[in-house]
Coordinates of C-alpha atoms in Angstrom, one line a residue:
P11 CA -9.7 -6.8 -21.0
K12 CA -7.8 -9.6 -19.1
S13 CA -7.9 -10.1 -15.4
D14 CA -11.5 -9.3 -15.6
I15 CA -14.6 -11.1 -14.8
D16 CA -18.2 -10.2 -15.4
E17 CA -18.4 -7.1 -13.6
S18 CA -22.0 -6.7 -12.5
E19 CA -22.4 -10.0 -11.2
E20 CA -19.2 -9.5 -9.3
E21 CA -20.2 -6.1 -7.9
T22 CA -23.2 -7.5 -6.3
K23 CA -21.3 -10.4 -4.8
L24 CA -19.1 -7.7 -3.4
T25 CA -21.7 -5.5 -1.6
K26 CA -23.0 -8.3 -0.2
S27 CA -19.7 -9.9 1.2
K28 CA -18.5 -6.2 1.9
K29 CA -20.6 -5.9 5.2
K30 CA -19.3 -8.9 6.3
S31 CA -15.6 -8.2 5.4
S32 CA -15.4 -4.8 7.1
A33 CA -16.9 -6.0 10.7
G34 CA -14.3 -9.1 10.2
A35 CA -11.4 -7.3 9.0
A36 CA -11.1 -5.1 12.6
F37 CA -10.8 -8.5 14.4
L38 CA -8.8 -9.8 11.5
F39 CA -5.9 -7.5 12.1
Q40 CA -6.2 -6.8 16.0
T41 CA -3.6 -8.5 17.7
S42 CA -3.6 -6.3 21.1
G43 CA -6.2 -5.2 23.7
Y44 CA -8.7 -7.8 22.5
K45 CA -11.7 -7.1 24.4
D46 CA -15.4 -8.1 23.6
K47 CA -16.9 -5.0 25.0
D48 CA -15.3 -2.7 22.8
K49 CA -16.7 -4.0 19.7
K50 CA -19.5 -1.3 19.6
T51 CA -17.2 1.7 20.4
K52 CA -14.9 0.6 17.6
K53 CA -17.6 0.3 15.1
K54 CA -18.3 3.9 16.0
K55 CA -14.9 5.0 15.6
G56 CA -14.8 3.5 12.2
K57 CA -18.0 5.0 11.3
A58 CA -17.0 8.5 12.3
E59 CA -13.5 8.2 10.4
E60 CA -15.2 6.9 7.5
T61 CA -17.4 10.3 6.7
D62 CA -14.1 12.1 6.7
D63 CA -12.8 9.9 3.7
S64 CA -16.0 8.7 2.1
E65 CA -16.6 12.3 0.6
S66 CA -13.9 11.8 -2.2
E67 CA -15.0 7.7 -2.2
K68 CA -18.3 8.8 -2.9
E69 CA -17.1 11.3 -5.9
D70 CA -14.8 8.5 -7.0
K71 CA -17.7 5.8 -7.3
S72 CA -20.2 8.4 -9.0
K73 CA -17.3 9.3 -11.2
K74 CA -16.6 5.7 -12.0
K75 CA -20.3 5.1 -13.3
K76 CA -20.7 8.1 -15.4
G77 CA -17.1 8.2 -16.8
K78 CA -17.4 5.3 -19.2
G79 CA -16.3 6.2 -22.3
K80 CA -16.6 9.8 -21.8
K81 CA -13.3 11.8 -21.1
K82 CA -13.3 14.9 -19.1
K83 CA -11.2 17.8 -19.9
E84 CA -8.1 17.6 -17.5
R85 CA -8.3 20.7 -15.2
A86 CA -4.8 21.9 -13.8
P87 CA -4.4 20.2 -10.3
S88 CA -5.3 22.4 -7.2
P89 CA -1.7 22.9 -5.2
E90 CA -4.3 23.4 -1.9
N91 CA -4.8 20.2 0.0
E92 CA -8.3 18.7 0.9
F93 CA -6.9 17.7 4.3
D94 CA -6.0 19.4 7.4
N95 CA -2.7 17.6 7.7
L96 CA -1.9 15.7 4.9
E97 CA 1.1 13.8 7.1
T98 CA -1.4 12.7 9.4
F99 CA -3.7 11.5 6.6
V100 CA -1.0 9.5 4.7
M101 CA 0.1 7.7 8.0
Q102 CA -3.3 6.7 9.2
P103 CA -4.9 3.3 8.4
A104 CA -7.8 3.5 6.0
P105 CA -11.1 4.0 7.7
Q106 CA -12.7 0.4 8.1
G107 CA -15.1 -0.3 5.4
V108 CA -13.6 2.2 3.0
T109 CA -11.8 1.5 -0.4
V110 CA -9.0 4.3 -0.8
K111 CA -8.7 4.2 -4.6
C112 CA -5.7 6.0 -6.0
R113 CA -3.2 6.3 -8.8
V114 CA 0.6 6.0 -9.1
T115 CA 2.0 7.5 -12.0
R116 CA 5.9 7.3 -13.1
D117 CA 8.0 10.0 -14.4
Q118 CA 10.9 8.6 -16.4
R119 CA 11.5 11.8 -18.4
G120 CA 14.8 13.7 -18.2
M121 CA 18.4 12.9 -18.2
D122 CA 18.8 10.3 -15.3
K123 CA 15.1 9.4 -14.4
S124 CA 15.2 6.3 -16.8
L125 CA 17.3 5.1 -13.6
Y126 CA 15.8 7.3 -11.1
P127 CA 12.2 7.9 -12.0
L128 CA 10.0 10.1 -9.7
Y129 CA 6.6 8.2 -8.6
Y130 CA 3.6 10.0 -7.5
L131 CA 0.5 9.1 -5.7
H132 CA -2.7 10.8 -6.1
L133 CA -6.5 9.9 -4.9
D134 CA -8.1 8.9 -8.1
N135 CA -10.9 11.2 -7.5
E136 CA -12.0 14.4 -9.8
K137 CA -9.5 16.5 -8.3
K138 CA -6.8 14.1 -8.5
T139 CA -5.7 15.3 -5.1
F140 CA -1.8 14.8 -4.6
L141 CA -0.9 12.4 -1.8
L142 CA 2.6 11.5 -1.9
A143 CA 5.9 11.4 -4.0
G144 CA 8.9 8.8 -4.2
R145 CA 12.3 8.8 -5.8
K146 CA 15.2 6.3 -5.6
R147 CA 18.4 7.9 -3.7
K148 CA 21.5 7.6 -5.8
K149 CA 24.4 7.1 -3.8
S150 CA 23.0 4.5 -1.8
A151 CA 24.7 0.7 -1.6
T152 CA 21.0 -0.8 -1.6
S153 CA 17.9 0.3 -3.2
N154 CA 16.6 3.5 -0.9
Y155 CA 13.4 5.3 -1.7
L156 CA 12.7 8.6 -0.3
I157 CA 8.9 9.4 0.4
S158 CA 7.7 13.0 0.8
I159 CA 4.1 14.8 0.9
D160 CA 5.8 17.3 -1.2
A161 CA 6.5 16.5 -4.9
T162 CA 9.0 19.4 -5.4
D163 CA 10.9 18.2 -2.2
L164 CA 12.3 15.1 -2.2
S165 CA 15.3 15.4 0.4
R166 CA 16.3 13.5 3.3
G167 CA 16.5 16.5 5.6
G168 CA 13.4 18.6 4.2
E169 CA 10.5 18.8 6.4
N170 CA 8.0 17.0 3.9
Y171 CA 10.2 13.5 4.4
V172 CA 7.5 11.1 5.7
G173 CA 9.3 8.1 5.4
K174 CA 11.6 5.5 3.7
L175 CA 11.7 2.1 2.0
R176 CA 15.2 0.4 2.0
S177 CA 16.3 -3.0 0.5
N178 CA 18.8 -5.8 1.3
L179 CA 21.7 -6.3 -1.1
M180 CA 19.9 -8.8 -3.4
G181 CA 16.7 -6.5 -3.7
T182 CA 14.6 -9.3 -2.2
K183 CA 13.9 -8.0 1.2
F184 CA 12.5 -4.2 1.7
T185 CA 11.7 -2.2 5.1
I186 CA 9.5 0.6 5.3
F187 CA 10.4 3.2 7.9
N188 CA 8.6 6.5 9.3
N189 CA 10.5 9.6 9.4
A190 CA 11.7 9.6 12.9
V191 CA 15.3 9.0 14.4
N192 CA 17.4 5.9 13.8
P193 CA 17.7 4.0 16.7
E194 CA 21.3 4.6 17.4
R195 CA 20.6 8.3 17.8
A196 CA 17.3 7.9 19.9
L197 CA 16.6 8.7 23.4
P198 CA 17.2 5.7 25.8
D199 CA 13.7 5.1 26.1
M200 CA 13.2 4.8 22.2
S201 CA 10.2 7.3 22.4
N202 CA 11.7 9.1 19.5
A203 CA 13.3 6.0 17.3
R204 CA 11.8 5.5 13.7
Q205 CA 9.1 3.1 13.5
E206 CA 9.2 0.0 10.8
L207 CA 5.8 0.2 9.2
A208 CA 6.0 -2.9 6.8
G209 CA 8.6 -5.6 5.5
I210 CA 8.4 -6.7 2.5
I211 CA 9.9 -10.2 1.3
F212 CA 9.9 -11.3 -2.4
E213 CA 10.5 -15.1 -2.8
T214 CA 12.8 -15.9 -5.7
N215 CA 11.3 -17.9 -8.4
V216 CA 12.9 -21.4 -8.6
L217 CA 15.3 -21.6 -11.4
G218 CA 14.7 -18.1 -12.4
I219 CA 11.2 -19.1 -14.5
K220 CA 9.4 -16.1 -15.2
G221 CA 6.2 -16.2 -13.4
P222 CA 3.9 -14.5 -10.7
R223 CA 6.3 -13.8 -7.8
R224 CA 5.5 -14.6 -4.1
M225 CA 5.1 -11.3 -1.9
T226 CA 5.0 -11.7 1.8
I227 CA 4.5 -8.3 3.8
I228 CA 4.5 -8.1 7.4
I229 CA 3.2 -5.2 9.4
P230 CA 2.6 -4.1 12.9
G231 CA -0.9 -5.4 14.0
M232 CA -3.6 -3.3 15.2
D233 CA -4.9 -2.1 18.9
K234 CA -8.4 -2.4 20.1
D235 CA -9.0 1.3 18.6
G236 CA -8.0 0.4 15.3
E237 CA -4.3 2.1 15.8
R238 CA -1.3 1.0 14.5
V239 CA 0.7 -0.9 17.4
P240 CA 4.4 1.4 17.3
L241 CA 7.1 -1.0 16.4
R242 CA 10.4 0.4 17.2
P243 CA 13.1 -1.9 16.7
R244 CA 16.5 -1.2 18.6
N245 CA 18.5 -2.7 16.0
E246 CA 18.7 -4.7 12.7
C247 CA 18.1 -7.9 14.5
D248 CA 14.7 -6.7 16.1
G249 CA 13.0 -5.4 13.0
L250 CA 10.2 -6.9 11.2
I251 CA 11.8 -9.2 8.6
V252 CA 14.1 -10.7 11.3
R253 CA 11.2 -11.2 13.8
H254 CA 9.0 -13.0 11.0
Q255 CA 12.0 -15.4 9.9
N256 CA 12.1 -16.1 13.6
R257 CA 8.5 -16.7 13.8
R258 CA 8.2 -13.8 16.8
M259 CA 4.9 -12.9 15.4
D260 CA 3.4 -11.3 18.5
N261 CA 1.4 -7.8 17.4
L262 CA 2.6 -8.6 13.9
I263 CA 0.5 -9.6 10.8
E264 CA 1.4 -11.3 7.8
L265 CA 0.1 -10.7 4.6
R266 CA 0.6 -12.4 1.2
N267 CA 0.0 -11.5 -2.7
K268 CA -3.1 -13.6 -3.9
T269 CA -1.9 -16.6 -6.0
P270 CA -3.2 -15.7 -10.0
V271 CA -5.0 -18.6 -11.4
W272 CA -3.8 -20.0 -14.8
N273 CA -6.2 -19.1 -17.5
E274 CA -6.0 -21.6 -20.5
E275 CA -7.7 -19.1 -23.0
T276 CA -5.2 -16.6 -22.5
S277 CA -2.1 -18.7 -21.5
S278 CA -1.5 -16.5 -18.6
H279 CA -1.9 -16.0 -14.8
V280 CA -5.0 -14.2 -14.0
L281 CA -6.4 -12.0 -11.3
N282 CA -9.8 -10.5 -11.0
F283 CA -9.4 -6.4 -10.2
N284 CA -13.0 -5.9 -11.0
G285 CA -12.2 -3.6 -14.0
R286 CA -9.6 -1.7 -12.0
V287 CA -6.7 -3.2 -14.0
T288 CA -6.5 -3.2 -17.9
Q289 CA -2.9 -4.2 -18.7
A290 CA -1.4 -7.9 -18.0
S291 CA 1.8 -7.4 -16.3
I292 CA 4.0 -9.5 -14.2
K293 CA 3.5 -6.6 -11.4
N294 CA 0.1 -6.9 -11.2
F295 CA -0.8 -8.1 -7.7
Q296 CA -3.4 -8.2 -4.8
I297 CA -2.6 -8.5 -0.9
V298 CA -4.7 -10.6 1.3
H299 CA -4.8 -12.0 4.7
N300 CA -4.6 -15.7 4.9
K301 CA -7.6 -16.0 7.0
D302 CA -10.0 -13.9 4.5
L303 CA -8.9 -14.4 0.8
D304 CA -12.0 -12.3 -0.1
Y305 CA -10.8 -9.1 1.7
I306 CA -8.2 -7.6 -0.6
V307 CA -6.0 -5.3 1.6
M308 CA -4.2 -3.7 -1.3
Q309 CA -4.0 -4.3 -5.1
F310 CA -1.9 -3.0 -7.4
G311 CA -1.8 -3.0 -11.6
R312 CA -1.0 -1.3 -14.7
I313 CA -3.4 0.7 -16.6
A314 CA -1.0 2.2 -19.1
D315 CA 2.8 2.4 -19.6
D316 CA 3.6 4.5 -16.8
I317 CA 0.1 4.8 -15.0
F318 CA -1.0 2.4 -12.3
T319 CA -4.2 1.8 -10.0
L320 CA -3.3 1.4 -6.4
D321 CA -6.2 0.6 -3.9
F322 CA -6.0 0.1 -0.2
K323 CA -7.8 -0.5 2.7
Y324 CA -7.8 -1.1 6.6
P325 CA -5.3 -1.5 8.3
L326 CA -3.0 -0.2 5.7
C327 CA -2.0 3.6 5.5
A328 CA -1.1 5.4 2.3
V329 CA 2.7 5.4 3.0
Q330 CA 2.6 1.5 3.5
A331 CA 0.7 1.0 0.3
F332 CA 2.7 3.5 -1.8
A333 CA 6.2 1.9 -0.5
V334 CA 4.7 -1.8 -1.3
A335 CA 4.2 -0.6 -4.8
L336 CA 7.6 1.2 -5.1
S337 CA 9.3 -2.1 -4.2
S338 CA 7.4 -3.9 -6.7
F339 CA 9.0 -1.4 -9.1
D340 CA 12.5 -1.9 -7.9
G341 CA 14.4 -4.5 -10.6
K342 CA 14.7 -7.7 -8.5
I343 CA 17.0 -9.8 -11.0
A344 CA 16.6 -12.8 -8.6
C345 CA 12.8 -12.9 -8.5
E346 CA 11.9 -12.5 -12.4

C-alpha cells in the first residue's frame, strides 16, 4: 500500500530511536518551570502514568501482530468504561513514551448526515473502547463542532459536553475550547473561564493548486510536571491564534504537518505511516515539532471510506487530537 516503507526495517529503527525521542519529548514541549533537578521525578511520573494506559497499548501491539490477515468476529461494544473517569482521560496528555492508537469513524447515514455527519473516536484495541463523539452544530455562522464523552448526548447543555471546535468565517482557522465558561460570563479572576486547547491554521494553497495543505497547530506548553499550562484568554485578541500571529509565543508550542515527499513511481505525495494508513488521501497528515521531525506527535489517515486511524502522543490529549482531525474533515474551499 501507498505511504508505507519496508516495515520491519522501519520498526527496528523506531525502537532504537524511541528511547531517545520520548526522553527528549519532555523537554521539547516544556515551556515553564524549567529546572534540571526535576528530570528524575518527571521520569518516574511518566512511568507511573504509562502503566495505566499501556495495558490497552500492549493489547494493541499483540493484536497487531496476530491480526494480520485473520479477521476476528466483531463483538458488540460493551457500554461500560475502562476508565475511572473518561472526562479526565480524554483531557489528560498522553503518557510520555506511549502512542495512543485510535480510530475515527464517520457516520453519514440518515437525512442530514451527509451535511452533518457524526464522528466517533475509539481506542484501536480489541474492545474498541469508546472515547469521544463529535458533530457539527446546525445553526452556527461558522463551522462549530461539539465534542462529547457520550455518543448519544451531543447537546451543548448536556453534562457530557467536554469541548468544542470553532472555525473562522473562511474555514481556515480553528480554535479548540474546553467546556468551561465564556470569558464574558466568567469570574473576575478568570478561574472558571474556558481554556483554549489548540489553534489550527490551514494555509491556503497558492492559486488553489491541489496538493498537501500546510497546517500549523499551536498548543499551550507543558510545565515541569508534564501538565498543560492553562491558557484562559480574556477575549478574542488574546487567543492562541492571535498570539501566534503576533509572535507572542511564551508558553506556546508550534507544531506543523510533516511535508510529504513526492514519489515519482506513484506520482503522488507520500508520507510513511508505518502500515497504519492504507489509502491515499489529501487528508492524511502527520504532525511534528520543528526540532524533532522523527517524533510524530499525531498522525491521521484513511483506511476505508469512513474509517481513519488517529495515533497521538505526549503532549496531546484525546480531545486535542480528535478536534484536529475534525478540522481536517471540514470543507475548506480555500485550501483544496
